[in-house]
Each structure stands twice: as structure tokens, then as C-alpha cells.
Amino acid sequence: MNSIGKLFCVTSFGESHGPCVGAVVDGCPAGLALTLDDIQQEVDRRKPGAGAAATARRERDKVEVLSGLREGRTTGAPITLLVRNEDIDDSDYEKIAARLRPGHADYTALVKYGGFADGRGGGRFSGRITASFVMAGAVARKILDTLGVAIAAHTVEIGGIAARAATFDDIKTKATRDPLRCADALASRKMGELIAGVREAGDSVGGVIEGIAVGVPAGLGEPVFANLDGDLAKALLAIPAVKGVEFGAGFAAARMKGSENNDPITIKNGKIITTTNNAGGILGGISSGMPVVVRVAVKPTASIAAEQATVDVKKMEKAAIRVEGRHDACIVPRAVPVVEAMMAVVLCDFALRAGLVPRVMK
Amino acid sequence: MNSIGKLFCVTSFGESHGPCVGAVVDGCPAGLALTLDDIQQEVDRRKPGAGAAATARRERDKVEVLSGLREGRTTGAPITLLVRNEDIDDSDYEKIAARLRPGHADYTALVKYGGFADGRGGGRFSGRITASFVMAGAVARKILDTLGVAIAAHTVEIGGIAARAATFDDIKTKATRDPLRCADALASRKMGELIAGVREAGDSVGGVIEGIAVGVPAGLGEPVFANLDGDLAKALLAIPAVKGVEFGAGFAAARMKGSENNDPITIKNGKIITTTNNAGGILGGISSGMPVVVRVAVKPTASIAAEQATVDVKKMEKAAIRVEGRHDACIVPRAVPVVEAMMAVVLCDFALRAGLVPRVMK
Amino acid sequence: MNSIGKLFCVTSFGESHGPCVGAVVDGCPAGLALTLDDIQQEVDRRKPGAGAAATARRERDKVEVLSGLREGRTTGAPITLLVRNEDIDDSDYEKIAARLRPGHADYTALVKYGGFADGRGGGRFSGRITASFVMAGAVARKILDTLGVAIAAHTVEIGGIAARAATFDDIKTKATRDPLRCADALASRKMGELIAGVREAGDSVGGVIEGIAVGVPAGLGEPVFANLDGDLAKALLAIPAVKGVEFGAGFAAARMKGSENNDPITIKNGKIITTTNNAGGILGGISSGMPVVVRVAVKPTASIAAEQATVDVKKMEKAAIRVEGRHDACIVPRAVPVVEAMMAVVLCDFALRAGLVPRVMK
Amino acid sequence: MNSIGKLFCVTSFGESHGPCVGAVVDGCPAGLALTLDDIQQEVDRRKPGAGAAATARRERDKVEVLSGLREGRTTGAPITLLVRNEDIDDSDYEKIAARLRPGHADYTALVKYGGFADGRGGGRFSGRITASFVMAGAVARKILDTLGVAIAAHTVEIGGIAARAATFDDIKTKATRDPLRCADALASRKMGELIAGVREAGDSVGGVIEGIAVGVPAGLGEPVFANLDGDLAKALLAIPAVKGVEFGAGFAAARMKGSENNDPITIKNGKIITTTNNAGGILGGISSGMPVVVRVAVKPTASIAAEQATVDVKKMEKAAIRVEGRHDACIVPRAVPVVEAMMAVVLCDFALRAGLVPRVMK
């Protein structure tokens, strides 16, 4: 299915080379100030930048609204948003359709949809689909704004090159302007060089994105199966190429002692906080009021020019493949706003479930 | 909420020091051969072993059935299973209730439940709750048996000590008998020594568990929001102390080149397979027919004897705390069957959604 | 599946002649004052009364709690409640198991569960299951109390004998004490005589129950698929023997003119109300603040002593059947508290969805 | 929320005078033969006919597809369909916006959406929204075709004038061509005269629609909360103006004896059937293999020209209102294909849940 969320429910639709990619955003309270510009701005952040990692495909991605908005306010009805697919070139696709591309969902799609899926451009499996996530995230962020929740993500690692730690403000200012969405300018330069070399070689690299939400009220989520971390992980794994999710210290916590990993608790300005945040702002599935910190592992772009071993499913025999065409040698920077969007969608849903969002905005 | 699954739906209930911990397992087809022994066997695997990591709490955990089973067969009605809570000692709890335990959900529970939660023994946040997961998993495994799906998990790392790679058979035979659920006997011995030392020091360690499912038919799951990896991650993060989840190469994939990470595709015995499994058996949210491989990061036990800084919420002032009582210095081995159980629950749900499970078993 | 509700979620379990019938009530805020007596009181109202309609089966139905309650308050964890099945006599059942009972779910159960369902006493299809509804409803009512919502149902028709219209207070006082749960004493007497005659003849009768909720805040529900009337209807149709549901004027509205059916709108004490209530308190799927009024059609008890034509499924040949044993000649009065319970469960869920219920009660 | 269905999930969007009305149809297996014509045909049946009941609003309603279809086959991705809103005249609306229209959802919308709802033409509460139901239903019907399930609805009563009983074939042939969707030509003529008179008088009438599904396999649905009748009722009550739903004998069953209402069981051509169908094809929430028969009560059109008492919410004072403009004096005939559509959507979802629909069509 293509819907996520219980009270703030996002339904994604569209295929990479179909007419459009869009989302129905259901459960947004009436009266929220929301313009097409608010959404366009987020969609623009997802565009292939001028940076070293960019694809050649030109995406104009002008957001259209089909329902739920009137005179700059949400109406309470489902909000339907879309961007048209343009500048589509199917010629590469048709050539290689019978040869399964390694690292892609070609085989699983074949099993699932029996050859009927619209595989052009990756179809429903394409990174292009994340435009629908970003549009929905833009709505969620406007709601979270009213609760004082701010979200920012940044590139913390590409091809093994790690960025230095960054504050939330650094991320908001520096990472946002950096072509690789990295707050560490030096690391960003090295990452850029690495990507350039890798692209030259017809190869690709992955990386790690960190998303942070500040101002999240304590008390969102529940233990067991309404766990905030659980829904965040599920939403983030819906982003193509994400292969892992960790919270706070994450996998590093597995190598720490309890005395190191436990976050000491103290009082600051009358508020209970922890002096470290190895928990990543979530304990027992519930937000603690500390920043929610999540990191996702992004695998290297599956489409590479280098020759790979595969199978021709029509002839059912071994074959070789080179995936020609326009491909990002590294999609990490473009996935950064998508991580923010999915965090926003999930946090918004949990805020609604907790009764924190007014049914009608003023 | 405390339910997971769309067609195979598990509802967990119970609190650590309440009358019992249990689960309602809904959606199991009628006619499945299932005895209390099948379930008891799984619950027994979760018990504190004789190993170095064990807690002193004696848990008999005799499984009772309240509905859904008759004469060794499921009836098609919801199956209600429980284990009574026994050997409960609340004395430690009452002493420290006002002092928030670092690394525990005491503060988030306080915000969420306003002091009304039954915090004794961790209440709803206790590892004890995973007994309900294991009982539900036992039912799921019996269904998966009929589809030829087998699941095994093992300890791959404790306190930074990593085990050598293990085959599925190694895990089934060696890890199952190992007190630390580790297939690598040498590593297990070192882990045991580490745990002993850490316990001595009043501290704790965490680790990493790997779960593998073989025989999973290709085609389970969907892209976007019915992603198999997404639901697995959500379910695994419901296990207390899990802070990260990765599939296949996971975070390591973020450091690989596309040419390294893409799994070459080939034909073997007329079946399309990959020669490596960096994808962990899932591409585009859909199972590929290769083993589903997932790893979870388990943080070190939060309860440690060493003194920690905290806050007394009654007095709203800083305080120190030592968490006395019986605690596992390392819960990783006990979480191993729980990882298996959650994998089984999710895979069973997806098999039902795909129409693979007969409504009535023969 | 056996769960209903999005934020206030009830999972029913148990079979008529299994160990027990119970419910897991999930989503109840912590801190709600709730005792076993509160629940027992509702369960007792469902018991076969001293009235003419009563079955001979003795049901003690002492409510037990397995989780979620401590020291007279809800803990925020799922609340598990059950009543044991006692005084069970399976002898009648075994005799007739191969012969499908007309009006019962024997055949549909056979198709669905292939003979593995526990059919004794009706199994999962038995009216006995409604004990789980009533226990869950008792919790919901305690929550609704805090919002000023009161619910009462009454018998408005049995075997074609209609009661005169009754006020909400009449229902609360007179119908509650009446053996047939009818507020009109004269009609009740006639209904009683009819039932006595029908029982004598080995036959049965049905009737109509009306449920009313007052104090329901305006604004619960949504148009299209979160329609309050829709969820009420679904919940009420889960009561065995219910074959129809109507709101306000219901089917009578189909015979009215618009000028008759439209409820005139006016202002009373500064509040917008309607002077009639043909809408039954719901317009566009949303509560209007007027009393929510629903009526359900209850078919005559399917178990009758008279001989009926059927099929012996073992021999696959035509056969005759007489359903011996203890049966209510009219179950309408016993279904009255069940209608109240289901209304309470749904209204409570919608109040939570609307953010009206505090997460933690004071 | 605006979604319905578990495995076959329909999300409705759009407002009466917004850009369009549409639906995302999720869960449709890949490879289903489906053309825009298939959908257009159903949408055309919903159009205001040439009959006496028709509105003057011209609706071209040309179906557009945004996703999920390629070369006459479903791709397995969500199918997004819409019709543009044209021929919109808002002039009437603006005049009366402050005066609540009796029988409409104006007041409940005001409470829910605080004046931000797009109320023009009824907005989200308009009968126009049912165009999205019909488009989704058209997809569902194509799936049901492959299972041998056929659905037909017809007008059985308008303004108290009842049609004679009709066979399924009568409905398919006669009712479909009748301007009032009534299989009884004589009754249809009388109904038409009644409607003409009522329109003349500035008033309106309602009626009753019966929907029948034949070929429904036995075994769809479950007792308790996956009851087929429950989901059908919920879906049908989402149709504006529907105030009641009954199955089989429905409310009439409440006036029958058990010996009359129980459907005798027999064998015909080796198949177990009943000789009557008072159960309406559903017993214990499960389809029996007999035709599924449901009737819905449609209230008279709320928009009438006659003067009515109401409240001006801006001035908060009593006022009078005449609802001018183009209105159907009876919407019953136009709701007939909508009833079919909702039945199709629900039956399709239940067939998928039961594993009856192949994931990939051939």
C-alpha cells in the first residue's frame, strides 16, 4: 500500500515516467496558512543542484494543487499535490528492459507485478517518487511550525568521508547552502572530489544522512507498537536506497558500556533534560523532549556505467549489463530534504495522535 | 497502541509486575497444528540461561491459552496466550521510584502517563513484555513452516567483540546451544569473560544481533509504504534496548562503491539469485527470494549498579542513583529469540497479505 | 480481525465454550478512575434477567482483570478483561453438529474455518461474545463520563409490538428496570406475553432497539470515510442478530418530504440546535451536538425448537433439525446494554481522534 | 480520513467547486485489463439523466488518469483518477453562506472546520464527491468480474411509492434503462409524476435503493470486527443522504418469527444453498454464497426552495432561508450507481483479504 500515518495520512501516487508524481495529504486541520510557495520551496530543495553530485535530468517540478487549499488556507479536506513528469527520455530504458539491473528492484518488481509494472525510469521504485514525500512533508512542517518543532538533516558521510559534528544551527545555515548538504565545508570539498572521481570511473558512492528534530514535545509515541522510533524507521526505509536506520548513538551504543551510554539526567531552567543524547531523544518509544536524532545509511547509486553480471529474463540466460543514461553518482545530497520530509510526516502524525494539534487552526 | 500487523495481527498486553504478560494473535488460519508445547519451547529459549549473561530472576513462564486453540489445532478465532508473572520483588522499586533511572523510560513514562503507569519492574517498558512477542512469534513460525520459511538469529557482537561469520546451519546448531547465542565458540568465550568483568564492575554491555530468514518467497512487500524492511524495522525497534536496524550490508553499504555493493545476478538451478547478498534479501521493499538478513543494535543494559547523576522528580532536584537489584549485565543473548519472533510475525503478516497462506490449513 | 477503533482500540477474544471471553482495551488514557465494579455492573446488566425473555443458562460472569489497572486507576497500558465460561453443557451440540442450523453461521463458519472452528455454543458467533463488548464499553463509558456524554438504549419494538416514544430520562429510569428494557410498561407487558406464547410454540421473535447518546460534542467524525454513522453502524452490526441500522428518522426519512425531514435550526441559550432531530445528531458524518439516535433491527433468535429443513454436511444430504437446548425466545432485551456498549466504544474513539480526551486523566 | 479498505484501499479527494474530484485506488493487482472507457462508462451512469429527477447542472465528467495505468493494463502502482469540476456557478452560494441550510452539514462543517471549509456547492459534503466512489468502484468491478461477481442496484421506493420485486436480470436490463433506475415501469411512472409535483412545490423526496451482488463466494468476512455487513454499511453510509442500511429482510426481520425468518437450507446441484434469503447472503459477518442483498434509505434532498427556519451564524440570530439554485428534487436515481460502486469496493477488499484475487492478473 502507499499510505502512511494514522491521523495525518499521506498517500503517495505516480510513477517516474507516468504523467506525474503526487500525494494526498489527509488529516491536516482546517485553517492552516499554506501556500503553493511553501511547498514549492521544499520541492526545489530536492532538485538536482549545481553541485558535483547532480544528475543531468532537468526537473522543473512546478507544484500543482488539486484539492484541500483555498485562499492560502487548508480547508480540512484532503490536500492533493503533484508535480508533472517532464523531460522524459525512455530510449535507454527500452534497450535494457530484459536485463535485470543489479542493485535495482527489477527482479522483485517482475515477481510482484509480472512485467506489468511501468518500469520506465524506475517507475514506482524511482527516487523520483520522493517528490511526493517532500510535498507531504512541506504540509507537515507547516503544522509542526505551530508547535515549535524544527527539523533539519545533513550529510554526515559520503563514500567513507565523515563530516565533523555540527550544531543544529550549523546545519540550518551551512548545510542548507552546501551543494552536498554538508555543514563541514572541508569534508564537503573532499566528498565532492571523491564523487567526481567515482563518476569518472562509471561508479557510485553512498553515505549517511543525519536528521534532527528540535522542539519535539516530550510524550509523543508509546512503548511496544506505537513506538515513535518504529514509525520513523519505517518511513525512512521507504526512501529508495536507505538500508539502515539508527537513533542517537545507534550501532555505536552496542559498543559502549551502560555507564557510558546512559544519558545523565539533570535540571536546566526548571526542565528535566539529559546532558548527553545517546538515546536520540526517544526512550521506550516515546519522545523525551531532547532532540530526536536519526541517521540513515544510503547505499551507493545502483545505476553504474561499469559492466556487471546479470540475467536476461526473456532468454533466461546470463548476460552483462551497463546502465547508461543520466544518473547521480551519489544521491545522498538529494535525499537530505527527503529525510526531513519523512521525519516531519511522522512527527506530525504523532503530534495529532497525542491531541497536540488543534483541529482547526486560527 | 499495542497491536501490529494487518492480516496477522498481534496485540500485546501485560506489565512486568502485573498479573501476567500475554498476546492476542489474530488472523491465524484455522486448522493449523499448534500445541502449547510449540509455544512453550520458544518461551523457554527466552529464559535467562545458565550463561554468564543471566539474571537471577527465576521465570517459570508456563504458557496458558485462553482462546483460539482446540484439540491441537487453531480454530480461526483469535489466539490468546499468556505467562503469569511470578517471583516478583517490588521492594527495590519503591525505594527509587522518585529518581529517574538514566537510560530507562522513567521520564518519558512520567510525561506520558503522569505517574499512573505501573512502573514496577519497568512495567510496560520491561524486557519482560517480549515474552508476548515470543509467544506470538511461535504461532507465526508454525505458519511460516508450512511455507518453508525458517528463521534464526544469533549474537554477532557483544561489547565490541565480534563473532566470525556463520552459516545458517551454524546458527541453527551452534548458536542455539551457546549460552550467549553465538555461533563462534571462541568469540563467545571472550564475550562471556567481558560480561563477567563488566558485571563485577557494576556496569553493562550491549551488542549486535543478526536475524536471518531463509526460504522467504520472492514478492513479499511493496515499494513505498508497504515496504517489508520498514515493517521489520518497526517491529524490531519495539524490542526494548534496540537502537538501530540495518539490512544486508546496511551502514557498511554507505561506505561501498556501487560496483562493490550491487549484488551480481545469476541463474542457479533455473532460479534467479544473486551471488552476494548486500541487499539483505530486500529490494524496493520487496523480498527477492535471497535470505532476509537484518541486524539490530542493542544498547547496554540501562540498569547498572554504578552511581549516576539524575533528578528526584518529587523534590525536583538533582540526585544520585544506583540501580540495585537483579539485572542482566548483557541482555543480548536473551533478545536473540525475540528478534526471531518479531521477524516471524512480520513475515507471516506479509505472506498473508500476498495471499500465500491458505485461509484454512489442511 | 477482531479489533475495532483507531485510538481507542478494542480487541475481542474468546469462544462461547472455551475457557473465557475477554477484551483488550487499548488507548485508554492513564489515570482514569476505574474499578472492577464499574465493569461488573455493566456485565451484570447483560445477564439473563428474571424476565420472560430469559435463558436458563446461569452465567456468573465475574470480571477478571489481567492488565492495565492498578489501585483503581488505569495505567495507560492495555486493559485486559475477561469472564470465565462456566456451566457449559456440550451434550446438545455434539448431537447436531453435522446438521447446519438455519439462521446460524454454521455453514459460513464451515466454509471459512473448514470444520476447525470451535462451534460449541456458537463459538465465536455466539451472543456470549458480546460480554467482551460490554466490558470494553464499560471502560469507554467512564471516559465519556468525563466529557459529559451519557448513553442509554431501550427496546422500542418486539415481535411487531411497538413502545410509545420515551424521553432520555424515561429510558434511564424505566427501561433500565423493566425486564424487557422497555420504557413503556404497557407495551412491555404485551411483549412479555407475546414472548411467552412464542416460546411455548418453540418459536422466537426479534425486535428493534434504540440507542441514544446525549452530550455528544458537535464535531466528532468527518465526511466520507471517517463518518461517525459509518463506524457506529459497523460496530453495531458486529452484534450477532443485528440486520439493520438507521439513524434519526432512518428508513422513515425515505418516505418524508424534504420540508418534513429537514430539521429547523434555531438558537437556544446561545447554542445552535434543531427543533426536531430527524438527522439523529449526525450530518455529513459529523456529530451536530444533538442527541445521537440510532436504531438496530434484531432478527428473531435463530435457535428454535420447531423442525426445520436443512442439510447434513457429513452425508451431504437433506435433513431435518430441531435445535434443542436453552435458548432465549427473544434476545432483544439482552442486546440492549450491548448496543450501549458499542456506541460508547465508537464515540470514545472519535472523541480521542478529535483530541478531546486528555492523554492523562487527573 | 478519506480512505477505506485494507488491501484494496480507496482514497477520495476533491471538493465540489475545487479543481476536481478524484480517487487514488491502491492495491489493485498488476495486469488487470482496464481502460479509461471502463471507468467513463460507470461515471456516465451517475450523470444527471434525461429523467424527471434530473438537475440542470451539466456535468461532462471526462475521466483522467494520473497514475497506475499503462497500455490498457494496471501496473500495480496506485491508480489515480479524476474528473474536473466545470460549469460551476458560485453566485448562489455566496448569498446564503452565513445562513445554515437545514438538512445540510453546514453547521457540523462550521464546528469541524471553523469556516475554512470550501463550502461552495457543498464542498466535501456534496453528492459530487460520489464521482470518486464511482471511479474507484469501476476498478473494483473489473477485479470482481474475474471472480464472477456481478453487482446491480435499483430504485425500490421513492416518496413512499414502492416498486414490485425484481429479479437480478430485470434490474440489469430494465432498471438500468429506466430514468429512475427502477425495474418496475409502472411504479417508475408514478414516481416520476410524484417527483414532478414535488419539484413544482419547491420540495423534495427520498427513497430506498437495493443493491444485489451475485456470485459472491462463500467465506468473505469474519465474525466480530471484520464483518462484511459492517464494512458494507460503513461504506454505504459515506454516501451523502443515506440514513439507514439493512441486509436481507432487515428491519422486517424484526417483525418476523424465527420460523419465518430462518432460511431453510437445501442442496442444489451439489451446492448448499437456502431456499429463501432473509439473511441477505451474510451470516455471522461472512458471505454465504447466496446473493448479498442490502437496502439503503436515502433521505429527501436537503436543498429545497420552500422557506425554512434557520440561524444566521454571523449575526447569531434566527433567520429564514430558501435554497435557490439547481437541485435534484430526488437524488435516488443518481445514487443507484454509487451504491453499486461502494458494494464493489468493499467486496473487492474482502476478496483480496481472503486471498482470492491473484496478485498478478494474467
Tab-separated table of N, CA and C in Angstrom, chain C residues 8 10 23 25 34 38-39 42-43 81 130-145 151 337-346 348:
chain	number	residue	atom	x	y	z
C	8	PHE	N	-8.867	4.431	20.307
C	8	PHE	CA	-9.428	3.620	21.394
C	8	PHE	C	-9.760	2.295	20.749
C	10	VAL	N	-10.375	-1.759	20.639
C	10	VAL	CA	-10.847	-2.914	21.400
C	10	VAL	C	-10.591	-4.188	20.608
C	23	ALA	N	-11.578	-9.089	26.431
C	23	ALA	CA	-11.244	-7.975	25.549
C	23	ALA	C	-9.964	-7.301	26.019
C	25	VAL	N	-8.477	-3.657	25.874
C	25	VAL	CA	-8.909	-2.291	25.607
C	25	VAL	C	-7.659	-1.415	25.570
C	34	LEU	N	-11.165	3.740	37.595
C	34	LEU	CA	-11.884	2.594	37.017
C	34	LEU	C	-11.696	1.400	37.936
C	38	ASP	N	-17.086	-1.120	38.358
C	38	ASP	CA	-17.621	-0.350	37.229
C	38	ASP	C	-17.926	-1.270	36.058
C	39	ILE	N	-17.026	-2.197	35.840
C	39	ILE	CA	-17.180	-3.096	34.695
C	39	ILE	C	-18.200	-4.189	35.013
C	42	GLU	N	-21.818	-3.283	34.431
C	42	GLU	CA	-22.300	-3.336	33.049
C	42	GLU	C	-22.514	-4.776	32.609
C	43	VAL	N	-21.591	-5.631	33.009
C	43	VAL	CA	-21.717	-7.044	32.628
C	43	VAL	C	-22.978	-7.640	33.235
C	81	LEU	N	-9.494	-7.679	30.083
C	81	LEU	CA	-10.612	-8.068	30.937
C	81	LEU	C	-11.200	-9.360	30.423
C	130	THR	N	-20.583	-11.029	23.131
C	130	THR	CA	-20.890	-9.631	23.430
C	130	THR	C	-20.514	-9.259	24.861
C	131	ALA	N	-20.230	-10.255	25.695
C	131	ALA	CA	-19.708	-9.919	27.024
C	131	ALA	C	-18.416	-9.119	26.891
C	132	SER	N	-17.620	-9.439	25.858
C	132	SER	CA	-16.375	-8.682	25.649
C	132	SER	C	-16.680	-7.254	25.212
C	133	PHE	N	-17.756	-7.087	24.451
C	133	PHE	CA	-18.136	-5.740	24.014
C	133	PHE	C	-18.539	-4.902	25.240
C	134	VAL	N	-19.306	-5.553	26.118
C	134	VAL	CA	-19.834	-4.821	27.277
C	134	VAL	C	-18.706	-4.415	28.226
C	135	MET	N	-17.720	-5.281	28.391
C	135	MET	CA	-16.587	-4.923	29.256
C	135	MET	C	-15.826	-3.736	28.672
C	136	ALA	N	-15.595	-3.782	27.369
C	136	ALA	CA	-14.899	-2.668	26.716
C	136	ALA	C	-15.747	-1.396	26.794
C	137	GLY	N	-17.039	-1.570	26.598
C	137	GLY	CA	-17.943	-0.427	26.666
C	137	GLY	C	-17.925	0.228	28.033
C	138	ALA	N	-17.766	-0.584	29.069
C	138	ALA	CA	-17.736	-0.033	30.432
C	138	ALA	C	-16.551	0.906	30.599
C	139	VAL	N	-15.420	0.560	29.993
C	139	VAL	CA	-14.249	1.445	30.056
C	139	VAL	C	-14.531	2.726	29.268
C	140	ALA	N	-15.080	2.547	28.081
C	140	ALA	CA	-15.387	3.705	27.236
C	140	ALA	C	-16.340	4.668	27.943
C	141	ARG	N	-17.315	4.115	28.623
C	141	ARG	CA	-18.302	4.969	29.301
C	141	ARG	C	-17.672	5.799	30.394
C	142	LYS	N	-16.677	5.238	31.077
C	142	LYS	CA	-16.007	6.005	32.128
C	142	LYS	C	-15.267	7.199	31.513
C	143	ILE	N	-14.711	6.991	30.338
C	143	ILE	CA	-14.037	8.102	29.663
C	143	ILE	C	-15.073	9.132	29.206
C	144	LEU	N	-16.149	8.633	28.616
C	144	LEU	CA	-17.194	9.539	28.120
C	144	LEU	C	-17.824	10.339	29.267
C	145	ASP	N	-17.910	9.715	30.439
C	145	ASP	CA	-18.416	10.434	31.619
C	145	ASP	C	-17.667	11.743	31.820
C	151	ILE	N	-25.152	7.642	27.669
C	151	ILE	CA	-25.726	6.757	26.651
C	151	ILE	C	-26.783	5.874	27.284
C	337	PRO	N	-27.966	-3.545	26.523
C	337	PRO	CA	-26.692	-2.998	27.030
C	337	PRO	C	-25.532	-3.160	26.050
C	338	VAL	N	-25.666	-4.107	25.147
C	338	VAL	CA	-24.606	-4.294	24.152
C	338	VAL	C	-24.622	-3.141	23.144
C	339	VAL	N	-25.821	-2.713	22.772
C	339	VAL	CA	-25.933	-1.543	21.895
C	339	VAL	C	-25.294	-0.335	22.571
C	340	GLU	N	-25.581	-0.139	23.827
C	340	GLU	CA	-24.961	0.967	24.573
C	340	GLU	C	-23.437	0.850	24.553
C	341	ALA	N	-22.959	-0.375	24.764
C	341	ALA	CA	-21.504	-0.593	24.834
C	341	ALA	C	-20.829	-0.235	23.514
C	342	MET	N	-21.417	-0.690	22.413
C	342	MET	CA	-20.788	-0.422	21.117
C	342	MET	C	-20.841	1.059	20.781
C	343	MET	N	-21.929	1.717	21.144
C	343	MET	CA	-21.998	3.167	20.937
C	343	MET	C	-20.886	3.857	21.733
C	344	ALA	N	-20.697	3.408	22.955
C	344	ALA	CA	-19.682	4.021	23.819
C	344	ALA	C	-18.284	3.828	23.234
C	345	VAL	N	-18.021	2.624	22.753
C	345	VAL	CA	-16.690	2.330	22.207
C	345	VAL	C	-16.388	3.247	21.014
C	346	VAL	N	-17.364	3.387	20.122
C	346	VAL	CA	-17.136	4.197	18.924
C	346	VAL	C	-17.044	5.679	19.280
C	348	CYS	N	-16.135	7.013	22.009
C	348	CYS	CA	-14.895	7.257	22.734
C	348	CYS	C	-13.724	7.352	21.747
